[in-house]
Amino acid sequence: MKFKLDGYYKPTPEKIRKVGDVLQYGAQVAAGASIVNEKPEIGLIVMIIGSIGKILSNFFVESDAK
């Protein structure tokens, strides 16, 4: 498994995709909870971090077995 800048358009490994999805889901739940508790600044920061993590997970590709 490698992190490559040109790997965005290549298939993401299943484990990394699941981690990215869980990160995004967790960020949405945490952001929603902080907004409900009248802390929208924290919610915004958590959503930005979760979105960046999800986007970064798309850059991982399977390493070539040689």
PDB file of N, CA, C and O in Angstrom:
ATOM      1  N   MET A   1       0.850  -1.167   0.000  1.00  0.00           N
ATOM      2  CA  MET A   1       0.000   0.000   0.000  1.00  0.00           C
ATOM      3  C   MET A   1       0.898   1.233   0.000  1.00  0.00           C
ATOM      4  O   MET A   1       1.806   1.346   0.805  1.00  0.00           O
ATOM      5  N   LYS A   2       0.623   2.142  -0.907  1.00  0.00           N
ATOM      6  CA  LYS A   2       1.430   3.349  -1.024  1.00  0.00           C
ATOM      7  C   LYS A   2       0.532   4.579  -1.101  1.00  0.00           C
ATOM      8  O   LYS A   2      -0.590   4.514  -1.568  1.00  0.00           O
ATOM      9  N   PHE A   3       1.094   5.694  -0.657  1.00  0.00           N
ATOM     10  CA  PHE A   3       0.428   6.996  -0.779  1.00  0.00           C
ATOM     11  C   PHE A   3       1.039   7.683  -1.987  1.00  0.00           C
ATOM     12  O   PHE A   3       2.223   7.980  -1.998  1.00  0.00           O
ATOM     13  N   LYS A   4       0.233   7.899  -3.030  1.00  0.00           N
ATOM     14  CA  LYS A   4       0.731   8.531  -4.251  1.00  0.00           C
ATOM     15  C   LYS A   4      -0.214   9.661  -4.643  1.00  0.00           C
ATOM     16  O   LYS A   4      -1.432   9.523  -4.546  1.00  0.00           O
ATOM     17  N   LEU A   5       0.370  10.758  -5.094  1.00  0.00           N
ATOM     18  CA  LEU A   5      -0.467  11.885  -5.515  1.00  0.00           C
ATOM     19  C   LEU A   5      -1.291  11.549  -6.744  1.00  0.00           C
ATOM     20  O   LEU A   5      -2.411  12.032  -6.897  1.00  0.00           O
ATOM     21  N   ASP A   6      -0.755  10.721  -7.639  1.00  0.00           N
ATOM     22  CA  ASP A   6      -1.525  10.352  -8.820  1.00  0.00           C
ATOM     23  C   ASP A   6      -2.453   9.168  -8.541  1.00  0.00           C
ATOM     24  O   ASP A   6      -3.126   8.683  -9.440  1.00  0.00           O
ATOM     25  N   GLY A   7      -2.530   8.716  -7.294  1.00  0.00           N
ATOM     26  CA  GLY A   7      -3.388   7.602  -6.928  1.00  0.00           C
ATOM     27  C   GLY A   7      -4.836   7.988  -6.688  1.00  0.00           C
ATOM     28  O   GLY A   7      -5.659   7.117  -6.412  1.00  0.00           O
ATOM     29  N   TYR A   8      -5.176   9.243  -6.817  1.00  0.00           N
ATOM     30  CA  TYR A   8      -6.540   9.687  -6.536  1.00  0.00           C
ATOM     31  C   TYR A   8      -7.554   9.020  -7.467  1.00  0.00           C
ATOM     32  O   TYR A   8      -8.652   8.677  -7.056  1.00  0.00           O
ATOM     33  N   TYR A   9      -7.179   8.818  -8.717  1.00  0.00           N
ATOM     34  CA  TYR A   9      -8.112   8.257  -9.690  1.00  0.00           C
ATOM     35  C   TYR A   9      -7.999   6.744  -9.810  1.00  0.00           C
ATOM     36  O   TYR A   9      -8.672   6.142 -10.629  1.00  0.00           O
ATOM     37  N   LYS A  10      -7.150   6.118  -8.997  1.00  0.00           N
ATOM     38  CA  LYS A  10      -7.005   4.668  -9.003  1.00  0.00           C
ATOM     39  C   LYS A  10      -7.833   4.095  -7.856  1.00  0.00           C
ATOM     40  O   LYS A  10      -8.172   4.805  -6.905  1.00  0.00           O
ATOM     41  N   PRO A  11      -8.161   2.805  -7.928  1.00  0.00           N
ATOM     42  CA  PRO A  11      -8.983   2.209  -6.852  1.00  0.00           C
ATOM     43  C   PRO A  11      -8.295   2.285  -5.489  1.00  0.00           C
ATOM     44  O   PRO A  11      -7.108   2.021  -5.360  1.00  0.00           O
ATOM     45  N   THR A  12      -9.067   2.649  -4.484  1.00  0.00           N
ATOM     46  CA  THR A  12      -8.573   2.719  -3.109  1.00  0.00           C
ATOM     47  C   THR A  12      -8.708   1.338  -2.475  1.00  0.00           C
ATOM     48  O   THR A  12      -9.736   0.690  -2.637  1.00  0.00           O
ATOM     49  N   PRO A  13      -7.685   0.871  -1.756  1.00  0.00           N
ATOM     50  CA  PRO A  13      -7.814  -0.420  -1.064  1.00  0.00           C
ATOM     51  C   PRO A  13      -9.006  -0.416  -0.105  1.00  0.00           C
ATOM     52  O   PRO A  13      -9.335   0.604   0.499  1.00  0.00           O
ATOM     53  N   GLU A  14      -9.633  -1.568   0.035  1.00  0.00           N
ATOM     54  CA  GLU A  14     -10.874  -1.666   0.814  1.00  0.00           C
ATOM     55  C   GLU A  14     -10.695  -1.238   2.269  1.00  0.00           C
ATOM     56  O   GLU A  14     -11.537  -0.523   2.818  1.00  0.00           O
ATOM     57  N   LYS A  15      -9.602  -1.647   2.901  1.00  0.00           N
ATOM     58  CA  LYS A  15      -9.392  -1.298   4.309  1.00  0.00           C
ATOM     59  C   LYS A  15      -9.245   0.206   4.493  1.00  0.00           C
ATOM     60  O   LYS A  15      -9.801   0.779   5.424  1.00  0.00           O
ATOM     61  N   ILE A  16      -8.502   0.851   3.607  1.00  0.00           N
ATOM     62  CA  ILE A  16      -8.308   2.304   3.697  1.00  0.00           C
ATOM     63  C   ILE A  16      -9.623   3.027   3.426  1.00  0.00           C
ATOM     64  O   ILE A  16      -9.957   4.017   4.077  1.00  0.00           O
ATOM     65  N   ARG A  17     -10.401   2.525   2.467  1.00  0.00           N
ATOM     66  CA  ARG A  17     -11.690   3.139   2.164  1.00  0.00           C
ATOM     67  C   ARG A  17     -12.617   3.062   3.373  1.00  0.00           C
ATOM     68  O   ARG A  17     -13.319   4.022   3.702  1.00  0.00           O
ATOM     69  N   LYS A  18     -12.604   1.902   4.068  1.00  0.00           N
ATOM     70  CA  LYS A  18     -13.451   1.755   5.261  1.00  0.00           C
ATOM     71  C   LYS A  18     -13.008   2.701   6.372  1.00  0.00           C
ATOM     72  O   LYS A  18     -13.849   3.300   7.043  1.00  0.00           O
ATOM     73  N   VAL A  19     -11.699   2.847   6.562  1.00  0.00           N
ATOM     74  CA  VAL A  19     -11.186   3.770   7.584  1.00  0.00           C
ATOM     75  C   VAL A  19     -11.608   5.198   7.252  1.00  0.00           C
ATOM     76  O   VAL A  19     -12.046   5.954   8.128  1.00  0.00           O
ATOM     77  N   GLY A  20     -11.493   5.588   5.981  1.00  0.00           N
ATOM     78  CA  GLY A  20     -11.903   6.934   5.572  1.00  0.00           C
ATOM     79  C   GLY A  20     -13.383   7.176   5.780  1.00  0.00           C
ATOM     80  O   GLY A  20     -13.798   8.256   6.223  1.00  0.00           O
ATOM     81  N   ASP A  21     -14.199   6.160   5.486  1.00  0.00           N
ATOM     82  CA  ASP A  21     -15.645   6.298   5.680  1.00  0.00           C
ATOM     83  C   ASP A  21     -16.002   6.428   7.157  1.00  0.00           C
ATOM     84  O   ASP A  21     -16.845   7.241   7.538  1.00  0.00           O
ATOM     85  N   VAL A  22     -15.345   5.629   8.004  1.00  0.00           N
ATOM     86  CA  VAL A  22     -15.606   5.708   9.447  1.00  0.00           C
ATOM     87  C   VAL A  22     -15.160   7.061   9.997  1.00  0.00           C
ATOM     88  O   VAL A  22     -15.837   7.659  10.836  1.00  0.00           O
ATOM     89  N   LEU A  23     -14.028   7.554   9.509  1.00  0.00           N
ATOM     90  CA  LEU A  23     -13.542   8.869   9.936  1.00  0.00           C
ATOM     91  C   LEU A  23     -14.547   9.962   9.566  1.00  0.00           C
ATOM     92  O   LEU A  23     -14.867  10.817  10.386  1.00  0.00           O
ATOM     93  N   GLN A  24     -15.071   9.904   8.352  1.00  0.00           N
ATOM     94  CA  GLN A  24     -16.041  10.905   7.916  1.00  0.00           C
ATOM     95  C   GLN A  24     -17.331  10.792   8.736  1.00  0.00           C
ATOM     96  O   GLN A  24     -17.890  11.798   9.172  1.00  0.00           O
ATOM     97  N   TYR A  25     -17.802   9.569   8.965  1.00  0.00           N
ATOM     98  CA  TYR A  25     -19.021   9.374   9.746  1.00  0.00           C
ATOM     99  C   TYR A  25     -18.840   9.862  11.183  1.00  0.00           C
ATOM    100  O   TYR A  25     -19.699  10.555  11.729  1.00  0.00           O
ATOM    101  N   GLY A  26     -17.719   9.513  11.786  1.00  0.00           N
ATOM    102  CA  GLY A  26     -17.447   9.948  13.153  1.00  0.00           C
ATOM    103  C   GLY A  26     -17.361  11.463  13.259  1.00  0.00           C
ATOM    104  O   GLY A  26     -17.837  12.055  14.232  1.00  0.00           O
ATOM    105  N   ALA A  27     -16.764  12.091  12.262  1.00  0.00           N
ATOM    106  CA  ALA A  27     -16.667  13.549  12.259  1.00  0.00           C
ATOM    107  C   ALA A  27     -18.050  14.186  12.152  1.00  0.00           C
ATOM    108  O   ALA A  27     -18.329  15.195  12.805  1.00  0.00           O
ATOM    109  N   GLN A  28     -18.922  13.589  11.345  1.00  0.00           N
ATOM    110  CA  GLN A  28     -20.272  14.137  11.218  1.00  0.00           C
ATOM    111  C   GLN A  28     -21.046  14.025  12.529  1.00  0.00           C
ATOM    112  O   GLN A  28     -21.750  14.956  12.920  1.00  0.00           O
ATOM    113  N   VAL A  29     -20.911  12.890  13.200  1.00  0.00           N
ATOM    114  CA  VAL A  29     -21.609  12.701  14.476  1.00  0.00           C
ATOM    115  C   VAL A  29     -21.076  13.683  15.524  1.00  0.00           C
ATOM    116  O   VAL A  29     -21.845  14.330  16.237  1.00  0.00           O
ATOM    117  N   ALA A  30     -19.744  13.789  15.610  1.00  0.00           N
ATOM    118  CA  ALA A  30     -19.141  14.700  16.590  1.00  0.00           C
ATOM    119  C   ALA A  30     -19.490  16.153  16.285  1.00  0.00           C
ATOM    120  O   ALA A  30     -19.767  16.940  17.204  1.00  0.00           O
ATOM    121  N   ALA A  31     -19.484  16.511  15.013  1.00  0.00           N
ATOM    122  CA  ALA A  31     -19.831  17.884  14.644  1.00  0.00           C
ATOM    123  C   ALA A  31     -21.292  18.173  14.961  1.00  0.00           C
ATOM    124  O   ALA A  31     -21.623  19.247  15.466  1.00  0.00           O
ATOM    125  N   GLY A  32     -22.160  17.225  14.666  1.00  0.00           N
ATOM    126  CA  GLY A  32     -23.577  17.409  14.974  1.00  0.00           C
ATOM    127  C   GLY A  32     -23.805  17.573  16.464  1.00  0.00           C
ATOM    128  O   GLY A  32     -24.588  18.430  16.898  1.00  0.00           O
ATOM    129  N   ALA A  33     -23.116  16.774  17.249  1.00  0.00           N
ATOM    130  CA  ALA A  33     -23.257  16.873  18.708  1.00  0.00           C
ATOM    131  C   ALA A  33     -22.753  18.217  19.218  1.00  0.00           C
ATOM    132  O   ALA A  33     -23.368  18.821  20.114  1.00  0.00           O
ATOM    133  N   SER A  34     -21.652  18.700  18.669  1.00  0.00           N
ATOM    134  CA  SER A  34     -21.128  19.987  19.151  1.00  0.00           C
ATOM    135  C   SER A  34     -22.006  21.148  18.697  1.00  0.00           C
ATOM    136  O   SER A  34     -22.130  22.138  19.418  1.00  0.00           O
ATOM    137  N   ILE A  35     -22.640  21.026  17.545  1.00  0.00           N
ATOM    138  CA  ILE A  35     -23.551  22.090  17.094  1.00  0.00           C
ATOM    139  C   ILE A  35     -24.799  22.112  17.974  1.00  0.00           C
ATOM    140  O   ILE A  35     -25.283  23.179  18.359  1.00  0.00           O
ATOM    141  N   VAL A  36     -25.318  20.920  18.309  1.00  0.00           N
ATOM    142  CA  VAL A  36     -26.486  20.841  19.189  1.00  0.00           C
ATOM    143  C   VAL A  36     -26.163  21.430  20.557  1.00  0.00           C
ATOM    144  O   VAL A  36     -27.006  22.060  21.194  1.00  0.00           O
ATOM    145  N   ASN A  37     -24.923  21.245  21.011  1.00  0.00           N
ATOM    146  CA  ASN A  37     -24.498  21.773  22.313  1.00  0.00           C
ATOM    147  C   ASN A  37     -23.977  23.206  22.219  1.00  0.00           C
ATOM    148  O   ASN A  37     -23.242  23.652  23.096  1.00  0.00           O
ATOM    149  N   GLU A  38     -24.358  23.897  21.163  1.00  0.00           N
ATOM    150  CA  GLU A  38     -24.065  25.316  20.967  1.00  0.00           C
ATOM    151  C   GLU A  38     -22.566  25.625  20.918  1.00  0.00           C
ATOM    152  O   GLU A  38     -22.102  26.637  21.448  1.00  0.00           O
ATOM    153  N   LYS A  39     -21.810  24.757  20.251  1.00  0.00           N
ATOM    154  CA  LYS A  39     -20.379  24.978  20.001  1.00  0.00           C
ATOM    155  C   LYS A  39     -20.113  24.809  18.499  1.00  0.00           C
ATOM    156  O   LYS A  39     -19.421  23.891  18.066  1.00  0.00           O
ATOM    157  N   PRO A  40     -20.673  25.690  17.661  1.00  0.00           N
ATOM    158  CA  PRO A  40     -20.545  25.504  16.210  1.00  0.00           C
ATOM    159  C   PRO A  40     -19.108  25.627  15.707  1.00  0.00           C
ATOM    160  O   PRO A  40     -18.778  25.032  14.681  1.00  0.00           O
ATOM    161  N   GLU A  41     -18.259  26.366  16.412  1.00  0.00           N
ATOM    162  CA  GLU A  41     -16.864  26.504  15.967  1.00  0.00           C
ATOM    163  C   GLU A  41     -16.157  25.154  16.025  1.00  0.00           C
ATOM    164  O   GLU A  41     -15.424  24.783  15.103  1.00  0.00           O
ATOM    165  N   ILE A  42     -16.387  24.424  17.108  1.00  0.00           N
ATOM    166  CA  ILE A  42     -15.782  23.102  17.250  1.00  0.00           C
ATOM    167  C   ILE A  42     -16.339  22.157  16.191  1.00  0.00           C
ATOM    168  O   ILE A  42     -15.604  21.366  15.595  1.00  0.00           O
ATOM    169  N   GLY A  43     -17.628  22.242  15.938  1.00  0.00           N
ATOM    170  CA  GLY A  43     -18.251  21.411  14.911  1.00  0.00           C
ATOM    171  C   GLY A  43     -17.661  21.655  13.541  1.00  0.00           C
ATOM    172  O   GLY A  43     -17.405  20.713  12.777  1.00  0.00           O
ATOM    173  N   LEU A  44     -17.411  22.900  13.222  1.00  0.00           N
ATOM    174  CA  LEU A  44     -16.814  23.237  11.925  1.00  0.00           C
ATOM    175  C   LEU A  44     -15.401  22.679  11.812  1.00  0.00           C
ATOM    176  O   LEU A  44     -15.033  22.088  10.791  1.00  0.00           O
ATOM    177  N   ILE A  45     -14.626  22.820  12.862  1.00  0.00           N
ATOM    178  CA  ILE A  45     -13.245  22.309  12.854  1.00  0.00           C
ATOM    179  C   ILE A  45     -13.237  20.788  12.699  1.00  0.00           C
ATOM    180  O   ILE A  45     -12.463  20.235  11.908  1.00  0.00           O
ATOM    181  N   VAL A  46     -14.112  20.102  13.422  1.00  0.00           N
ATOM    182  CA  VAL A  46     -14.176  18.643  13.335  1.00  0.00           C
ATOM    183  C   VAL A  46     -14.589  18.205  11.931  1.00  0.00           C
ATOM    184  O   VAL A  46     -14.033  17.254  11.376  1.00  0.00           O
ATOM    185  N   MET A  47     -15.542  18.883  11.332  1.00  0.00           N
ATOM    186  CA  MET A  47     -15.972  18.529   9.977  1.00  0.00           C
ATOM    187  C   MET A  47     -14.862  18.748   8.956  1.00  0.00           C
ATOM    188  O   MET A  47     -14.679  17.943   8.042  1.00  0.00           O
ATOM    189  N   ILE A  48     -14.105  19.811   9.101  1.00  0.00           N
ATOM    190  CA  ILE A  48     -12.993  20.070   8.178  1.00  0.00           C
ATOM    191  C   ILE A  48     -11.932  18.978   8.316  1.00  0.00           C
ATOM    192  O   ILE A  48     -11.449  18.446   7.307  1.00  0.00           O
ATOM    193  N   ILE A  49     -11.589  18.618   9.548  1.00  0.00           N
ATOM    194  CA  ILE A  49     -10.584  17.564   9.761  1.00  0.00           C
ATOM    195  C   ILE A  49     -11.076  16.229   9.202  1.00  0.00           C
ATOM    196  O   ILE A  49     -10.324  15.501   8.548  1.00  0.00           O
ATOM    197  N   GLY A  50     -12.319  15.886   9.431  1.00  0.00           N
ATOM    198  CA  GLY A  50     -12.872  14.635   8.908  1.00  0.00           C
ATOM    199  C   GLY A  50     -12.898  14.607   7.396  1.00  0.00           C
ATOM    200  O   GLY A  50     -12.598  13.580   6.773  1.00  0.00           O
ATOM    201  N   SER A  51     -13.236  15.720   6.781  1.00  0.00           N
ATOM    202  CA  SER A  51     -13.269  15.790   5.313  1.00  0.00           C
ATOM    203  C   SER A  51     -11.872  15.666   4.725  1.00  0.00           C
ATOM    204  O   SER A  51     -11.679  14.978   3.716  1.00  0.00           O
ATOM    205  N   ILE A  52     -10.900  16.299   5.349  1.00  0.00           N
ATOM    206  CA  ILE A  52      -9.513  16.191   4.873  1.00  0.00           C
ATOM    207  C   ILE A  52      -9.040  14.738   4.991  1.00  0.00           C
ATOM    208  O   ILE A  52      -8.405  14.209   4.076  1.00  0.00           O
ATOM    209  N   GLY A  53      -9.359  14.084   6.086  1.00  0.00           N
ATOM    210  CA  GLY A  53      -8.984  12.681   6.260  1.00  0.00           C
ATOM    211  C   GLY A  53      -9.616  11.785   5.215  1.00  0.00           C
ATOM    212  O   GLY A  53      -8.967  10.877   4.678  1.00  0.00           O
ATOM    213  N   LYS A  54     -10.866  12.018   4.886  1.00  0.00           N
ATOM    214  CA  LYS A  54     -11.547  11.219   3.862  1.00  0.00           C
ATOM    215  C   LYS A  54     -10.916  11.447   2.505  1.00  0.00           C
ATOM    216  O   LYS A  54     -10.688  10.504   1.742  1.00  0.00           O
ATOM    217  N   ILE A  55     -10.598  12.677   2.172  1.00  0.00           N
ATOM    218  CA  ILE A  55      -9.970  12.979   0.882  1.00  0.00           C
ATOM    219  C   ILE A  55      -8.588  12.350   0.803  1.00  0.00           C
ATOM    220  O   ILE A  55      -8.211  11.771  -0.221  1.00  0.00           O
ATOM    221  N   LEU A  56      -7.818  12.437   1.882  1.00  0.00           N
ATOM    222  CA  LEU A  56      -6.471  11.842   1.887  1.00  0.00           C
ATOM    223  C   LEU A  56      -6.521  10.329   1.720  1.00  0.00           C
ATOM    224  O   LEU A  56      -5.602   9.733   1.146  1.00  0.00           O
ATOM    225  N   SER A  57      -7.571   9.688   2.202  1.00  0.00           N
ATOM    226  CA  SER A  57      -7.662   8.236   2.060  1.00  0.00           C
ATOM    227  C   SER A  57      -7.787   7.823   0.598  1.00  0.00           C
ATOM    228  O   SER A  57      -7.437   6.694   0.247  1.00  0.00           O
ATOM    229  N   ASN A  58      -8.247   8.700  -0.255  1.00  0.00           N
ATOM    230  CA  ASN A  58      -8.382   8.384  -1.684  1.00  0.00           C
ATOM    231  C   ASN A  58      -7.040   8.317  -2.399  1.00  0.00           C
ATOM    232  O   ASN A  58      -6.973   7.812  -3.515  1.00  0.00           O
ATOM    233  N   PHE A  59      -5.981   8.802  -1.809  1.00  0.00           N
ATOM    234  CA  PHE A  59      -4.672   8.805  -2.459  1.00  0.00           C
ATOM    235  C   PHE A  59      -3.904   7.505  -2.248  1.00  0.00           C
ATOM    236  O   PHE A  59      -2.830   7.331  -2.811  1.00  0.00           O
ATOM    237  N   PHE A  60      -4.395   6.599  -1.424  1.00  0.00           N
ATOM    238  CA  PHE A  60      -3.721   5.321  -1.200  1.00  0.00           C
ATOM    239  C   PHE A  60      -4.044   4.347  -2.328  1.00  0.00           C
ATOM    240  O   PHE A  60      -5.189   4.260  -2.754  1.00  0.00           O
ATOM    241  N   VAL A  61      -3.027   3.640  -2.797  1.00  0.00           N
ATOM    242  CA  VAL A  61      -3.199   2.624  -3.840  1.00  0.00           C
ATOM    243  C   VAL A  61      -2.475   1.359  -3.404  1.00  0.00           C
ATOM    244  O   VAL A  61      -1.599   1.391  -2.551  1.00  0.00           O
ATOM    245  N   GLU A  62      -2.856   0.248  -4.009  1.00  0.00           N
ATOM    246  CA  GLU A  62      -2.170  -1.018  -3.744  1.00  0.00           C
ATOM    247  C   GLU A  62      -0.760  -0.936  -4.304  1.00  0.00           C
ATOM    248  O   GLU A  62      -0.549  -0.428  -5.404  1.00  0.00           O
ATOM    249  N   SER A  63       0.210  -1.432  -3.550  1.00  0.00           N
ATOM    250  CA  SER A  63       1.585  -1.448  -4.047  1.00  0.00           C
ATOM    251  C   SER A  63       1.740  -2.603  -5.031  1.00  0.00           C
ATOM    252  O   SER A  63       1.105  -3.645  -4.901  1.00  0.00           O
ATOM    253  N   ASP A  64       2.588  -2.404  -6.022  1.00  0.00           N
ATOM    254  CA  ASP A  64       2.832  -3.431  -7.023  1.00  0.00           C
ATOM    255  C   ASP A  64       3.681  -4.543  -6.438  1.00  0.00           C
ATOM    256  O   ASP A  64       4.719  -4.292  -5.842  1.00  0.00           O
ATOM    257  N   ALA A  65       3.234  -5.769  -6.582  1.00  0.00           N
ATOM    258  CA  ALA A  65       3.997  -6.916  -6.079  1.00  0.00           C
ATOM    259  C   ALA A  65       5.039  -7.308  -7.128  1.00  0.00           C
ATOM    260  O   ALA A  65       4.712  -7.782  -8.198  1.00  0.00           O
ATOM    261  N   LYS A  66       6.304  -7.037  -6.806  1.00  0.00           N
ATOM    262  CA  LYS A  66       7.388  -7.369  -7.748  1.00  0.00           C
ATOM    263  C   LYS A  66       8.434  -8.190  -7.073  1.00  0.00           C
ATOM    264  O   LYS A  66       8.725  -8.095  -5.954  1.00  0.00           O
TER     265      LYS A  66
END
